[in-house]
CSV table of C-alpha atoms in Angstrom, one decimal:
chain,number,residue,atom,x,y,z
A,1,UNK,CA,0.0,0.0,0.0
A,2,UNK,CA,1.9,3.1,-1.3
A,3,UNK,CA,-0.3,5.5,0.7
A,4,UNK,CA,0.4,3.8,4.1
A,5,UNK,CA,3.0,6.5,4.8
A,6,UNK,CA,0.2,9.1,4.9
A,7,UNK,CA,-2.1,6.9,6.9
A,8,UNK,CA,-3.2,8.3,10.3
A,9,UNK,CA,-5.9,5.9,11.5
A,10,UNK,CA,-7.8,2.7,10.9
A,11,UNK,CA,-11.5,3.4,11.6
A,12,UNK,CA,-14.1,0.7,12.5
A,13,UNK,CA,-17.6,0.6,11.2
A,14,UNK,CA,-20.2,-1.2,13.3
A,15,UNK,CA,-20.3,-4.1,10.9
A,16,UNK,CA,-16.6,-4.5,10.7
A,17,UNK,CA,-16.9,-7.9,12.5
A,18,UNK,CA,-20.2,-8.9,10.9
A,19,UNK,CA,-23.7,-8.5,12.4
A,20,UNK,CA,-22.5,-5.5,14.4
A,21,UNK,CA,-20.8,-7.6,17.1
A,22,UNK,CA,-17.2,-6.8,18.0
A,23,UNK,CA,-14.2,-9.1,18.5
A,24,UNK,CA,-12.1,-7.4,21.2
A,25,UNK,CA,-9.3,-9.9,21.1
A,26,UNK,CA,-8.7,-9.3,17.4
A,27,UNK,CA,-9.1,-5.5,18.0
A,28,UNK,CA,-6.5,-5.6,20.7
A,29,UNK,CA,-4.0,-7.4,18.6
A,30,UNK,CA,-4.7,-5.1,15.6
A,31,UNK,CA,-4.4,-1.9,17.6
A,32,UNK,CA,-1.1,-3.0,19.1
A,33,UNK,CA,0.3,-3.9,15.6
A,34,UNK,CA,-0.9,-0.6,14.2
A,35,UNK,CA,0.5,1.4,17.1
A,36,UNK,CA,3.9,-0.2,16.5
A,37,UNK,CA,4.0,1.3,13.0
A,38,UNK,CA,2.6,4.7,14.1
A,39,UNK,CA,-1.0,4.3,13.0
A,40,UNK,CA,-3.9,4.9,15.4
A,41,UNK,CA,-7.1,2.7,15.8
A,42,UNK,CA,-10.3,4.7,16.0
A,43,UNK,CA,-13.8,3.4,17.1
A,44,UNK,CA,-16.4,6.2,16.8
A,45,UNK,CA,-18.7,6.5,19.8
A,46,UNK,CA,-21.9,5.6,17.9
A,47,UNK,CA,-20.2,2.4,16.7
A,48,UNK,CA,-19.3,1.5,20.2
A,49,UNK,CA,-23.0,2.0,21.2
A,50,UNK,CA,-24.2,-0.2,18.4
A,51,UNK,CA,-21.7,-2.9,19.4
A,52,UNK,CA,-22.8,-2.7,23.0
A,53,UNK,CA,-26.6,-2.8,22.1
A,54,UNK,CA,-26.2,-5.9,19.9
A,55,UNK,CA,-24.2,-7.7,22.5
A,56,UNK,CA,-26.9,-6.8,25.1
A,57,UNK,CA,-29.4,-8.3,22.6
A,58,UNK,CA,-27.4,-11.5,22.5
A,59,UNK,CA,-27.3,-11.6,26.3
A,60,UNK,CA,-31.1,-11.3,26.4
A,61,UNK,CA,-31.4,-14.1,23.9
A,62,UNK,CA,-29.1,-16.4,25.9
A,63,UNK,CA,-31.0,-15.5,29.1
A,64,UNK,CA,-34.4,-16.4,27.6
A,65,UNK,CA,-33.2,-19.5,25.7
A,66,UNK,CA,-34.6,-22.8,26.7
A,67,UNK,CA,-36.6,-21.3,29.5
A,68,UNK,CA,-39.3,-24.0,29.3
A,69,UNK,CA,-36.7,-26.8,29.3
A,70,UNK,CA,-35.0,-25.3,32.4
A,71,UNK,CA,-38.3,-25.2,34.3
A,72,UNK,CA,-39.0,-28.8,33.5
A,73,UNK,CA,-35.6,-29.8,34.8
A,74,UNK,CA,-36.2,-27.9,38.0
A,75,UNK,CA,-39.5,-29.6,38.6
A,76,UNK,CA,-37.6,-32.9,38.4
A,77,UNK,CA,-35.4,-31.7,41.2
A,78,UNK,CA,-32.3,-30.8,39.1
A,79,UNK,CA,-30.0,-27.8,39.8
A,80,UNK,CA,-30.0,-25.6,36.6
A,81,UNK,CA,-27.8,-22.5,36.3
A,82,UNK,CA,-29.3,-19.5,34.7
A,83,UNK,CA,-27.4,-18.5,31.5
A,84,UNK,CA,-25.8,-15.0,31.7
A,85,UNK,CA,-26.2,-14.9,35.5
A,86,UNK,CA,-23.1,-12.6,35.8
A,87,UNK,CA,-25.0,-9.5,34.7
A,88,UNK,CA,-28.1,-8.2,36.5
A,89,UNK,CA,-29.6,-6.2,33.6
A,90,UNK,CA,-29.3,-5.2,30.0
A,91,UNK,CA,-27.8,-1.9,31.0
A,92,UNK,CA,-25.1,-3.7,33.0
A,93,UNK,CA,-24.1,-5.6,29.9
A,94,UNK,CA,-23.9,-2.4,27.8
A,95,UNK,CA,-21.8,-0.7,30.4
A,96,UNK,CA,-19.5,-3.7,30.6
A,97,UNK,CA,-19.0,-3.8,26.8
A,98,UNK,CA,-18.2,-0.1,26.7
A,99,UNK,CA,-15.8,-0.4,29.6
A,100,UNK,CA,-14.0,-3.4,28.0
A,101,UNK,CA,-13.6,-1.4,24.8
A,102,UNK,CA,-12.2,1.6,26.6
A,103,UNK,CA,-9.7,-0.6,28.3
A,104,UNK,CA,-8.1,-1.9,25.1
A,105,UNK,CA,-4.6,-0.3,24.7
A,106,UNK,CA,-4.1,2.0,21.7
A,107,UNK,CA,-7.9,2.2,20.8
A,108,UNK,CA,-9.2,5.7,20.7
A,109,UNK,CA,-12.9,6.4,21.1
A,110,UNK,CA,-14.0,9.2,18.7
A,111,UNK,CA,-16.6,11.1,20.8
A,112,UNK,CA,-19.8,12.2,19.1
A,113,UNK,CA,-20.0,15.9,18.8
A,114,UNK,CA,-23.2,18.0,19.0
A,115,UNK,CA,-22.7,19.5,15.6
A,116,UNK,CA,-22.3,16.1,13.9
A,117,UNK,CA,-25.3,14.7,15.8
A,118,UNK,CA,-27.5,17.5,14.7
A,119,UNK,CA,-26.4,17.3,11.1
A,120,UNK,CA,-26.9,13.6,11.0
A,121,UNK,CA,-30.4,13.8,12.5
A,122,UNK,CA,-31.3,16.3,9.8
A,123,UNK,CA,-29.9,13.9,7.2
A,124,UNK,CA,-32.1,11.1,8.5
A,125,UNK,CA,-35.3,13.2,8.9
A,126,UNK,CA,-35.0,14.8,5.5
A,127,UNK,CA,-33.6,11.5,3.9
A,128,UNK,CA,-30.4,13.1,2.7
A,129,UNK,CA,-27.8,10.5,1.8
A,130,UNK,CA,-26.3,8.5,3.5
A,131,UNK,CA,-29.7,8.2,5.2
A,132,UNK,CA,-32.1,5.6,3.8
A,133,UNK,CA,-35.3,3.7,4.5
A,134,UNK,CA,-35.4,0.2,5.9
A,135,UNK,CA,-39.0,-0.7,5.2
A,136,UNK,CA,-40.9,2.3,6.6
A,137,UNK,CA,-38.1,3.2,9.1
A,138,UNK,CA,-35.7,6.1,8.5
A,139,UNK,CA,-32.1,5.2,9.3
A,140,UNK,CA,-28.6,6.4,8.6
A,141,UNK,CA,-28.0,9.0,11.3
A,142,UNK,CA,-25.4,6.9,13.1
A,143,UNK,CA,-23.1,6.6,10.0
A,144,UNK,CA,-23.7,10.2,9.0
A,145,UNK,CA,-22.7,11.4,12.5
A,146,UNK,CA,-19.5,9.4,13.1
A,147,UNK,CA,-18.2,9.9,9.6
A,148,UNK,CA,-18.5,13.7,10.1
A,149,UNK,CA,-16.5,13.4,13.3
A,150,UNK,CA,-13.8,11.3,11.7
A,151,UNK,CA,-13.4,13.7,8.8
A,152,UNK,CA,-13.0,16.6,11.3
A,153,UNK,CA,-9.8,14.8,12.4
A,154,UNK,CA,-8.4,13.4,9.2
A,155,UNK,CA,-8.7,13.6,5.4
A,156,UNK,CA,-9.9,10.7,3.3
A,157,UNK,CA,-6.4,9.7,2.3
A,158,UNK,CA,-5.3,9.5,5.9
A,159,UNK,CA,-7.8,6.8,7.0
A,160,UNK,CA,-8.8,3.3,6.2
A,161,UNK,CA,-12.3,2.2,7.2
A,162,UNK,CA,-13.0,-1.4,8.1
A,163,UNK,CA,-16.5,-2.1,6.9
A,164,UNK,CA,-18.5,-4.8,5.1
A,165,UNK,CA,-21.2,-2.9,3.4
A,166,UNK,CA,-21.6,0.0,0.9
A,167,UNK,CA,-23.1,2.6,3.2
A,168,UNK,CA,-19.8,4.3,4.0
A,169,UNK,CA,-19.0,4.7,0.3
A,170,UNK,CA,-22.4,6.1,-0.4
A,171,UNK,CA,-21.9,8.8,2.2
A,172,UNK,CA,-18.6,10.0,0.7
A,173,UNK,CA,-20.1,10.0,-2.8
A,174,UNK,CA,-23.1,12.0,-1.6
A,175,UNK,CA,-20.9,14.5,0.1
A,176,UNK,CA,-18.7,14.8,-3.0
A,177,UNK,CA,-15.6,13.8,-1.1
A,178,UNK,CA,-12.8,11.4,-2.0
A,179,UNK,CA,-13.7,7.9,-1.0
A,180,UNK,CA,-11.1,6.5,1.5
A,181,UNK,CA,-9.8,3.0,1.3
A,182,UNK,CA,-12.5,0.7,2.6
A,183,UNK,CA,-11.5,-2.9,3.6
A,184,UNK,CA,-13.0,-6.0,5.0
A,185,UNK,CA,-11.1,-7.1,8.1
A,186,UNK,CA,-9.6,-10.1,6.3
A,187,UNK,CA,-7.8,-7.7,3.9
A,188,UNK,CA,-6.1,-5.7,6.7
A,189,UNK,CA,-3.1,-8.0,6.9
A,190,UNK,CA,-2.1,-8.1,3.2
A,191,UNK,CA,-2.8,-4.4,2.8
A,192,UNK,CA,-1.2,-2.9,5.9
A,193,UNK,CA,1.3,-5.5,7.2
A,194,UNK,CA,2.7,-7.6,4.3
A,195,UNK,CA,5.3,-5.0,3.3
A,196,UNK,CA,8.5,-6.0,1.6
A,197,UNK,CA,11.4,-3.9,2.9
A,198,UNK,CA,13.9,-3.6,0.1
A,199,UNK,CA,16.7,-1.1,-0.2
A,200,UNK,CA,14.5,1.5,-2.0
A,201,UNK,CA,11.6,1.2,0.5
A,202,UNK,CA,14.1,1.4,3.4
A,203,UNK,CA,15.8,4.4,1.9
A,204,UNK,CA,12.6,6.5,1.5
A,205,UNK,CA,11.3,5.4,5.0
A,206,UNK,CA,14.6,6.4,6.6
A,207,UNK,CA,14.5,9.8,5.0
A,208,UNK,CA,11.0,10.4,6.1
A,209,UNK,CA,11.7,9.2,9.6
A,210,UNK,CA,14.7,11.5,10.0
A,211,UNK,CA,13.1,14.5,8.4
A,212,UNK,CA,10.1,14.2,10.8
A,213,UNK,CA,12.4,14.4,13.8
A,214,UNK,CA,14.7,17.2,12.7
A,215,UNK,CA,15.9,19.6,13.9
A,216,UNK,CA,16.7,18.1,17.3
A,217,UNK,CA,18.7,19.3,20.2
A,218,UNK,CA,18.5,16.3,22.5
A,219,UNK,CA,21.2,14.0,21.0
A,220,UNK,CA,21.7,11.4,23.8
A,221,UNK,CA,18.3,9.6,23.5
A,222,UNK,CA,18.0,9.8,27.2
A,223,UNK,CA,14.3,10.7,27.5
A,224,UNK,CA,11.1,10.5,25.5
A,225,UNK,CA,11.7,13.9,23.9
A,226,UNK,CA,14.8,12.7,22.2
A,227,UNK,CA,14.5,12.6,18.4
A,228,UNK,CA,16.9,9.7,18.1
A,229,UNK,CA,20.3,8.6,19.3
A,230,UNK,CA,23.3,8.8,16.9
A,231,UNK,CA,25.8,7.8,19.5
A,232,UNK,CA,29.0,9.7,20.6
A,233,UNK,CA,30.2,12.3,18.2
A,234,UNK,CA,34.0,12.5,17.9
A,235,UNK,CA,36.4,14.8,16.1
A,236,UNK,CA,35.1,18.3,16.7
A,237,UNK,CA,37.9,19.4,18.9
A,238,UNK,CA,40.6,18.3,16.4
A,239,UNK,CA,38.6,19.9,13.6
A,240,UNK,CA,38.5,23.2,15.4
A,241,UNK,CA,42.3,23.0,16.2
A,242,UNK,CA,43.0,22.2,12.5
A,243,UNK,CA,40.9,25.2,11.4
A,244,UNK,CA,42.9,27.6,13.6
A,245,UNK,CA,46.3,26.0,12.9
A,246,UNK,CA,48.7,28.5,11.3
A,247,UNK,CA,46.8,31.7,12.3
A,248,UNK,CA,49.6,32.9,14.5
A,249,UNK,CA,48.0,32.0,17.8
A,250,UNK,CA,48.5,29.2,20.3
A,251,UNK,CA,45.1,27.6,20.7
A,252,UNK,CA,43.7,24.8,22.7
A,253,UNK,CA,40.0,23.7,22.5
A,254,UNK,CA,38.2,21.6,25.0
A,255,UNK,CA,34.6,20.8,25.8
A,256,UNK,CA,33.7,20.8,22.1
A,257,UNK,CA,30.3,19.2,21.5
A,258,UNK,CA,27.6,19.1,18.9
A,259,UNK,CA,24.5,20.6,20.5
A,260,UNK,CA,22.0,20.4,17.6
A,261,UNK,CA,21.3,18.5,14.4
A,262,UNK,CA,19.7,21.0,12.0
A,263,UNK,CA,18.9,19.0,8.8
A,264,UNK,CA,19.5,15.8,6.9
A,265,UNK,CA,22.1,16.4,4.2
A,266,UNK,CA,22.6,12.9,2.8
A,267,UNK,CA,22.0,9.2,3.0
A,268,UNK,CA,23.9,6.4,1.3
A,269,UNK,CA,25.0,2.8,1.6
A,270,UNK,CA,21.6,1.5,2.5
A,271,UNK,CA,21.3,-2.3,3.0
A,272,UNK,CA,18.6,-4.5,4.6
A,273,UNK,CA,18.8,-7.6,6.8
A,274,UNK,CA,15.6,-9.5,6.6
A,275,UNK,CA,13.8,-11.7,9.1
A,276,UNK,CA,15.6,-10.6,12.3
A,277,UNK,CA,14.2,-11.8,15.6
A,278,UNK,CA,11.9,-9.6,17.7
A,279,UNK,CA,13.9,-8.1,20.5
A,280,UNK,CA,11.0,-6.3,22.2
A,281,UNK,CA,9.8,-7.2,25.7
A,282,UNK,CA,6.4,-8.9,25.8
A,283,UNK,CA,6.2,-9.4,22.1
A,284,UNK,CA,2.9,-10.7,21.0
A,285,UNK,CA,3.1,-14.4,20.1
A,286,UNK,CA,1.0,-16.0,17.3
A,287,UNK,CA,-2.7,-16.1,17.7
A,288,UNK,CA,-4.4,-19.1,19.4
A,289,UNK,CA,-5.2,-22.3,17.5
A,290,UNK,CA,-2.2,-22.2,15.2
A,291,UNK,CA,-3.5,-25.2,13.3
A,292,UNK,CA,-6.5,-23.3,12.1
A,293,UNK,CA,-5.9,-20.0,10.4
A,294,UNK,CA,-8.8,-17.5,10.4
A,295,UNK,CA,-9.3,-15.3,7.3
A,296,UNK,CA,-8.7,-12.2,9.5
A,297,UNK,CA,-5.6,-13.7,11.3
A,298,UNK,CA,-3.0,-11.0,11.6
A,299,UNK,CA,-0.1,-13.5,11.9
A,300,UNK,CA,3.2,-12.4,13.6
A,301,UNK,CA,4.9,-9.1,13.0
A,302,UNK,CA,7.8,-9.1,10.5
A,303,UNK,CA,11.1,-7.6,11.5
A,304,UNK,CA,13.9,-6.2,9.4
A,305,UNK,CA,16.9,-4.1,10.0
A,306,UNK,CA,18.3,-1.5,7.6
A,307,UNK,CA,21.8,-0.1,7.8
A,308,UNK,CA,22.7,3.4,6.4
A,309,UNK,CA,25.2,6.2,6.6
A,310,UNK,CA,23.7,9.6,7.2
A,311,UNK,CA,25.0,13.2,7.0
A,312,UNK,CA,23.5,15.9,9.2
A,313,UNK,CA,24.0,19.6,9.2
A,314,UNK,CA,24.8,20.5,12.8
A,315,UNK,CA,25.7,23.2,15.3
A,316,UNK,CA,27.9,23.1,18.4
A,317,UNK,CA,30.2,25.0,20.7
A,318,UNK,CA,33.6,24.8,22.3
A,319,UNK,CA,35.6,26.5,25.0
A,320,UNK,CA,38.7,27.9,23.4
A,321,UNK,CA,41.8,29.2,25.1
A,322,UNK,CA,44.0,31.5,22.9
A,323,UNK,CA,47.5,32.8,23.7
A,324,UNK,CA,48.5,35.8,21.6
A,325,UNK,CA,52.3,36.6,21.3
A,326,UNK,CA,53.1,35.1,24.7
A,327,UNK,CA,50.6,37.2,26.6
A,328,UNK,CA,47.9,36.2,29.0
A,329,UNK,CA,45.5,33.5,27.7
A,330,UNK,CA,42.1,34.5,26.6
A,331,UNK,CA,39.2,32.0,27.2
A,332,UNK,CA,36.0,32.2,25.3
A,333,UNK,CA,33.1,30.0,24.3
A,334,UNK,CA,32.7,29.9,20.5
A,335,UNK,CA,29.5,28.8,18.6
A,336,UNK,CA,30.0,26.9,15.4
A,337,UNK,CA,27.2,26.7,12.8
A,338,UNK,CA,29.1,24.9,10.1
A,339,UNK,CA,29.4,21.4,11.5
A,340,UNK,CA,28.8,18.3,9.4
A,341,UNK,CA,28.1,15.0,11.2
A,342,UNK,CA,28.5,11.6,9.6
A,343,UNK,CA,26.7,8.8,11.5
A,344,UNK,CA,26.4,5.1,10.8
A,345,UNK,CA,22.9,4.0,12.0
A,346,UNK,CA,20.6,1.0,12.0
A,347,UNK,CA,16.9,1.2,11.7
A,348,UNK,CA,14.6,-1.6,12.9
A,349,UNK,CA,11.5,-2.1,10.8
A,350,UNK,CA,8.4,-3.8,12.2
A,351,UNK,CA,5.8,-4.6,9.5
A,352,UNK,CA,7.5,-2.2,7.2
A,353,UNK,CA,7.7,0.8,9.5
A,354,UNK,CA,10.6,2.1,11.5
A,355,UNK,CA,10.2,1.5,15.2
A,356,UNK,CA,13.7,2.0,16.6
A,357,UNK,CA,17.1,3.6,15.7
A,358,UNK,CA,20.5,2.7,17.0
A,359,UNK,CA,24.1,3.9,16.4
A,360,UNK,CA,26.3,1.3,14.8
A,361,UNK,CA,29.6,3.2,15.4
A,362,UNK,CA,30.8,6.5,16.8
A,363,UNK,CA,29.7,9.5,14.7
A,364,UNK,CA,32.3,11.9,13.4
A,365,UNK,CA,32.1,15.7,13.1
A,366,UNK,CA,34.0,18.1,10.8
A,367,UNK,CA,33.8,21.8,9.9
A,368,UNK,CA,32.4,22.6,6.5
A,369,UNK,CA,34.6,24.9,4.3
A,370,UNK,CA,33.1,28.2,3.2
A,371,UNK,CA,36.1,29.2,1.1
A,372,UNK,CA,38.4,27.3,-1.3
A,373,UNK,CA,41.8,27.8,-2.8
A,374,UNK,CA,40.5,27.2,-6.3
A,375,UNK,CA,37.2,27.7,-8.0
A,376,UNK,CA,37.2,24.1,-9.4
A,377,UNK,CA,37.7,22.8,-5.9
A,378,UNK,CA,34.5,24.6,-4.8
A,379,UNK,CA,32.6,23.0,-7.8
A,380,UNK,CA,34.0,19.6,-7.0
A,381,UNK,CA,33.0,19.9,-3.4
A,382,UNK,CA,29.5,20.8,-4.4
A,383,UNK,CA,29.3,17.8,-6.8
A,384,UNK,CA,30.5,15.5,-4.1
A,385,UNK,CA,27.9,16.8,-1.6
A,386,UNK,CA,25.1,16.4,-4.2
A,387,UNK,CA,25.9,12.7,-4.6
A,388,UNK,CA,24.6,12.1,-1.1
A,389,UNK,CA,21.0,13.0,-2.1
A,390,UNK,CA,19.2,9.6,-2.1
A,391,UNK,CA,18.3,8.5,-5.6
A,392,UNK,CA,19.9,11.5,-7.3
A,393,UNK,CA,21.4,10.3,-10.6
A,394,UNK,CA,23.9,13.0,-11.7
A,395,UNK,CA,24.8,13.2,-15.4
A,396,UNK,CA,28.2,11.9,-16.1
A,397,UNK,CA,29.3,15.4,-17.3
A,398,UNK,CA,28.3,17.2,-14.1
A,399,UNK,CA,29.6,19.7,-13.5
A,400,UNK,CA,32.7,19.8,-15.7
A,401,UNK,CA,31.3,20.3,-19.3
A,402,UNK,CA,30.1,23.8,-18.7
A,403,UNK,CA,26.6,23.1,-20.1
A,404,UNK,CA,23.8,25.3,-19.0
A,405,UNK,CA,21.2,22.5,-19.2
A,406,UNK,CA,22.4,19.7,-17.0
A,407,UNK,CA,19.7,17.4,-15.6
A,408,UNK,CA,19.4,14.7,-13.0
A,409,UNK,CA,16.5,12.5,-12.0
A,410,UNK,CA,15.8,11.5,-8.4
A,411,UNK,CA,14.9,7.8,-8.6
A,412,UNK,CA,11.9,6.6,-6.7
A,413,UNK,CA,10.1,9.9,-6.5
A,414,UNK,CA,8.6,12.1,-9.2
A,415,UNK,CA,11.3,14.7,-9.0
A,416,UNK,CA,14.2,16.0,-11.1
A,417,UNK,CA,17.0,18.5,-10.6
A,418,UNK,CA,17.9,20.9,-13.4
A,419,UNK,CA,21.3,22.7,-13.1
A,420,UNK,CA,22.5,25.8,-14.9
A,421,UNK,CA,26.0,27.3,-14.4
A,422,UNK,CA,27.4,30.6,-15.5
A,423,UNK,CA,31.1,31.4,-15.5
A,424,UNK,CA,32.9,34.7,-15.4
A,425,UNK,CA,36.7,34.1,-15.2
A,426,UNK,CA,37.2,32.1,-12.0
A,427,UNK,CA,33.9,33.2,-10.6
A,428,UNK,CA,30.8,31.1,-11.2
A,429,UNK,CA,27.1,31.0,-10.3
A,430,UNK,CA,25.2,27.7,-10.2
A,431,UNK,CA,21.4,27.5,-10.0
A,432,UNK,CA,19.8,24.2,-9.2
A,433,UNK,CA,16.0,24.0,-9.8
A,434,UNK,CA,13.9,21.2,-8.2
A,435,UNK,CA,11.0,20.0,-10.4
A,436,UNK,CA,8.1,17.7,-9.6
A,437,UNK,CA,7.5,15.5,-12.7
A,438,UNK,CA,4.2,14.1,-13.9
A,439,UNK,CA,3.6,10.5,-15.0
A,440,UNK,CA,4.6,11.3,-18.6
A,441,UNK,CA,8.1,12.4,-17.3
A,442,UNK,CA,7.6,16.1,-18.1
A,443,UNK,CA,8.0,18.8,-15.5
A,444,UNK,CA,4.7,19.9,-14.0
A,445,UNK,CA,5.7,22.1,-11.1
A,446,UNK,CA,8.7,24.1,-10.0
A,447,UNK,CA,9.3,23.2,-6.4
A,448,UNK,CA,12.1,25.8,-5.8
A,449,UNK,CA,15.5,27.0,-6.7
A,450,UNK,CA,18.8,27.3,-4.8
A,451,UNK,CA,21.7,29.5,-6.0
A,452,UNK,CA,25.4,28.8,-5.2
A,453,UNK,CA,27.9,31.6,-6.0
A,454,UNK,CA,31.7,31.3,-6.0
A,455,UNK,CA,33.5,34.6,-6.0
A,456,UNK,CA,37.2,35.6,-5.9
A,457,UNK,CA,38.2,37.5,-2.8
A,458,UNK,CA,40.8,40.2,-3.8
A,459,UNK,CA,42.0,40.5,-0.3
A,460,UNK,CA,43.3,36.9,-0.5
A,461,UNK,CA,46.2,38.2,-2.6
A,462,UNK,CA,49.2,38.9,-0.3
A,463,UNK,CA,51.6,41.7,-1.2
A,464,UNK,CA,51.9,43.9,-4.3
A,465,UNK,CA,50.5,43.0,-7.7
A,466,UNK,CA,54.1,42.5,-9.0
A,467,UNK,CA,55.8,40.8,-6.1
A,468,UNK,CA,52.9,39.3,-4.1
A,469,UNK,CA,51.5,35.9,-4.1
A,470,UNK,CA,48.1,34.1,-3.8
A,471,UNK,CA,47.0,33.2,-0.3
A,472,UNK,CA,44.6,30.5,0.8
A,473,UNK,CA,40.8,30.6,0.7
A,474,UNK,CA,40.8,32.8,-2.4
A,475,UNK,CA,37.2,31.8,-3.5
A,476,UNK,CA,34.3,32.5,-1.2
A,477,UNK,CA,31.2,30.4,-1.4
A,478,UNK,CA,27.7,31.6,-0.7
A,479,UNK,CA,24.4,29.7,-0.9
A,480,UNK,CA,20.9,31.3,-1.1
A,481,UNK,CA,17.4,29.8,-1.3
A,482,UNK,CA,14.0,30.1,0.4
A,483,UNK,CA,14.0,28.0,3.6
A,484,UNK,CA,17.6,27.2,3.2
A,485,UNK,CA,18.6,24.8,6.1
A,486,UNK,CA,21.7,25.8,8.0
A,487,UNK,CA,24.7,27.8,7.0
A,488,UNK,CA,26.9,24.9,5.8
A,489,UNK,CA,28.3,25.9,2.4
A,490,UNK,CA,27.9,23.3,-0.3
A,491,UNK,CA,26.3,20.9,2.1
A,492,UNK,CA,23.3,23.2,2.5
A,493,UNK,CA,22.4,22.4,-1.1
A,494,UNK,CA,21.7,18.6,-0.7
A,495,UNK,CA,19.9,19.4,2.6
A,496,UNK,CA,17.7,21.8,0.8
A,497,UNK,CA,16.9,19.3,-2.0
A,498,UNK,CA,16.1,16.5,0.5
A,499,UNK,CA,13.8,18.8,2.5
A,500,UNK,CA,11.8,19.9,-0.5
A,501,UNK,CA,10.9,16.4,-1.9
A,502,UNK,CA,7.7,14.7,-1.0
A,503,UNK,CA,9.2,11.3,0.0
A,504,UNK,CA,5.8,9.8,0.8
A,505,UNK,CA,5.3,9.5,-3.0
A,506,UNK,CA,8.1,6.9,-3.2
A,507,UNK,CA,7.3,4.2,-5.8
A,508,UNK,CA,9.6,1.2,-6.4
A,509,UNK,CA,8.7,1.3,-10.0
A,510,UNK,CA,10.4,4.7,-10.3
A,511,UNK,CA,13.8,3.4,-9.1
A,512,UNK,CA,14.7,1.8,-12.4
């Protein structure tokens, strides 16, 4: 199911289990499985009332069953238990059913609102669809009411409705709204859980997962507000010392740390290990009666692990002690907004959705250059950074042939990057446009543009024009775009591209 990434909730109609009776054991297992992959389970309040009323009707039938036969047995002196003796009244049965439903973990009762109740009653009285007649009786208010409350919380593409009749579809058609996916309960497993995690699926899922949690300032994973744990981050102190090396000062840096991950700048080397064991505590075992498989049997959850290397734009700080010309040391705390973090991570998939992240090795940090000795070095650094965009297929000539019409498809999603470059001596300006493509492969929408400018700095020339020489960092790099993430030189470009793509549109057929 390609749209599962956008799914918010699975919603139950009264007849989801047939004849308006619930199966709370199945519902409990399903809600737990759905919660593990980030999908909610909703039972509208009118549906819960219908379930409770029908169970109360069953209780009454059991209580009255074989009454004449019981009386005959009693007259013969036999002890005969009364069926359904645990509950004193019909209302007690209803209250018990509703309490049992409310106690199921991960099941959310969608309360009936006054506005929806009034609109639904009007539908039924005036016989506006989805209301209808059953004989001479006007019906349909219940469906009309709970569907309105559901649509107040989610759009049609964000829900799956479990139902076994056509009334729900009739309502959406009458309201001129997109019809959501409507499934019988036996179709839940193949539609929602039988997901194959290949490299492409894993790649798009990882990108979506990370983007949804960035930026993040809590990097140790120590509490529930942590975005994710990427492990210890090493190398920042040495990177700071290397940057200041040769500037005429005696410097020592200590307490350097990455304080914030700003954006995802790249992902590569994605691989998947299939069929790993479930390492969660209290993992649900297979359903009862393994020799007999019910059509709506959910089976056991499937577990896979994907491994990937990710680049993050980051910020940090360090305490720096500087000694100038043998004088007294100066101590200051410096903020760095040009840190690039490389992390090797593993992602646990349960039923095709990421449920946990772990660090596979210590992460490393370096400082991104904003100036280069040569203009071609700057262009080469940009090309290298762009190769980290998942699925981006750069033309073999990029960026050396000087063409103003370079193009690169992003495999797996309907997107393409168009690149234009203008040169003026050693200076150059590169514009990268991100396009959303339509099924025919033609551009249909310009998502945005990012501009990278490389400009010679005259002050980098040391000495006179005749006897001087060229110093380092002669070419300054600047990047500009709407909603540009970070201030990280060439690495802000892939981060911008990744952030502007709708990764929920991933299609394995587009990876070829």
